XYZ file of C-alpha atoms in Angstrom:
157
model
C 0.000 0.000 0.000
C 1.276 3.462 -0.874
C 2.597 5.716 1.868
C 0.331 8.704 2.581
C 2.001 12.071 2.029
C 2.641 13.956 5.266
C 1.722 17.655 5.276
C 3.910 19.643 7.681
C 2.087 22.740 8.955
C 1.693 25.006 11.913
C -1.293 24.669 14.222
C -2.534 27.974 12.788
C -2.356 26.520 9.278
C -4.241 23.386 10.290
C -6.920 25.483 11.995
C -7.302 27.535 8.805
C -7.756 24.378 6.711
C -10.325 23.048 9.190
C -12.278 26.322 8.950
C -12.261 26.154 5.152
C -13.420 22.524 5.272
C -16.249 23.387 7.654
C -17.347 26.263 5.379
C -17.312 24.058 2.280
C -19.306 21.301 3.985
C -21.896 23.470 5.733
C -22.344 26.501 3.457
C -20.850 26.081 -0.011
C -22.195 22.556 -0.595
C -25.757 23.726 0.112
C -25.347 26.755 -2.167
C -24.192 24.563 -5.049
C -27.004 22.045 -4.557
C -29.487 24.931 -4.640
C -27.913 26.260 -7.870
C -28.257 22.805 -9.446
C -31.891 22.590 -8.347
C -32.679 26.008 -9.848
C -30.811 25.209 -13.078
C -32.747 21.940 -13.450
C -35.988 23.894 -13.349
C -34.950 25.682 -16.554
C -35.723 22.509 -18.508
C -33.560 20.799 -21.124
C -30.263 19.887 -19.421
C -28.427 19.226 -22.699
C -28.239 22.971 -23.486
C -28.364 24.366 -19.969
C -25.180 26.319 -19.250
C -26.316 27.197 -15.707
C -26.673 23.497 -14.938
C -23.267 22.680 -16.437
C -21.632 25.503 -14.479
C -23.245 24.400 -11.222
C -22.187 20.776 -11.775
C -18.602 21.903 -12.470
C -18.616 23.956 -9.277
C -19.996 20.973 -7.371
C -17.139 18.796 -8.679
C -14.612 21.444 -7.646
C -16.092 21.802 -4.135
C -16.223 18.028 -3.590
C -12.626 17.691 -4.828
C -11.466 20.449 -2.495
C -13.274 18.806 0.435
C -11.504 15.511 -0.286
C -8.139 17.288 -0.571
C -8.632 19.186 2.694
C -9.739 16.059 4.563
C -6.601 14.271 3.355
C -4.326 17.182 4.308
C -5.857 17.486 7.778
C -5.763 13.710 8.357
C -2.066 13.596 7.398
C -1.016 16.875 9.027
C 2.182 16.924 11.035
C 2.180 19.911 13.330
C 5.434 21.870 13.328
C 6.408 22.408 16.937
C 7.720 25.846 17.823
C 11.113 24.832 19.174
C 13.126 27.379 21.117
C 16.197 26.763 18.944
C 16.536 29.611 16.471
C 20.201 29.031 15.691
C 19.434 27.762 12.191
C 16.683 28.063 9.601
C 14.103 25.303 9.919
C 10.462 24.591 9.196
C 8.232 26.975 11.127
C 10.957 29.620 11.527
C 10.798 33.170 10.264
C 13.945 34.201 8.426
C 15.040 37.684 7.380
C 17.686 38.094 4.693
C 19.079 40.751 2.400
C 19.927 40.268 -1.233
C 23.587 41.063 -1.802
C 25.212 43.369 -2.591
C 22.622 46.024 -1.726
C 19.138 44.568 -1.728
C 16.279 45.256 0.626
C 15.506 43.052 3.606
C 12.923 40.346 3.002
C 11.236 38.265 5.684
C 9.509 34.915 5.185
C 8.136 32.198 7.412
C 8.965 28.726 6.154
C 5.890 26.506 6.290
C 4.642 23.293 4.706
C 3.250 23.463 1.188
C -0.317 23.117 2.504
C -0.274 26.572 4.095
C 2.159 28.439 1.846
C 0.958 31.922 0.918
C 3.711 34.174 -0.465
C 1.439 37.239 -0.229
C 1.326 36.691 3.552
C 5.075 36.055 3.734
C 4.702 32.270 4.104
C 6.778 30.224 1.691
C 6.743 26.477 1.166
C 9.620 24.390 2.433
C 9.690 23.007 -1.134
C 10.346 26.440 -2.690
C 13.813 27.229 -4.099
C 14.401 29.975 -1.510
C 13.423 27.811 1.463
C 15.416 24.807 0.208
C 18.508 27.023 -0.033
C 18.012 28.548 3.431
C 17.110 25.446 5.459
C 19.868 24.536 7.920
C 21.735 27.830 7.472
C 22.599 30.257 10.296
C 22.616 34.027 10.865
C 25.372 35.780 8.841
C 25.572 32.859 6.367
C 25.718 33.916 2.724
C 23.622 31.628 0.565
C 23.225 31.276 -3.192
C 19.567 30.817 -4.066
C 18.511 29.314 -7.387
C 15.402 31.110 -8.662
C 13.552 30.951 -11.984
C 15.122 34.337 -12.777
C 18.656 33.082 -12.068
C 20.925 32.941 -9.041
C 20.832 35.447 -6.226
C 23.153 35.799 -3.269
C 21.532 36.516 0.103
C 22.796 37.041 3.634
C 20.720 35.808 6.570
C 20.298 38.593 9.128
C 17.777 37.126 11.560
C 16.027 33.870 12.470
C 13.054 33.823 14.823
């Protein structure tokens, strides 16, 4: 039997997924069923774009519910260890791009809760992979889609 994928995440991330799952099951599912019911009342289903759209949305919602249930079931909570001597999962790292770039700060999280717009990057991302295990004042070459960049770690929390 295949090994289930483990989803490392913070407790906050797991809570967020559980909230989304609850919303999909209790609110969104009912809305979609109602849309299907209304679309059926329009008659001929073979040329009913409202019906097709509602069925597609239903498939998406059900797929998302299944995905979330799997992620929550296989979640591995990242413990907030006191050790901030090196970059690890769950840590917030601040670095500057050398020679004269601005400071950037990211929290390294599991792929399930990554959200770059909120400063949370996946441990599978090129930046995180390059930074994991490094310490303050380390200079690190990061491979990005736009080419290499050299960064210096200034803080880990």
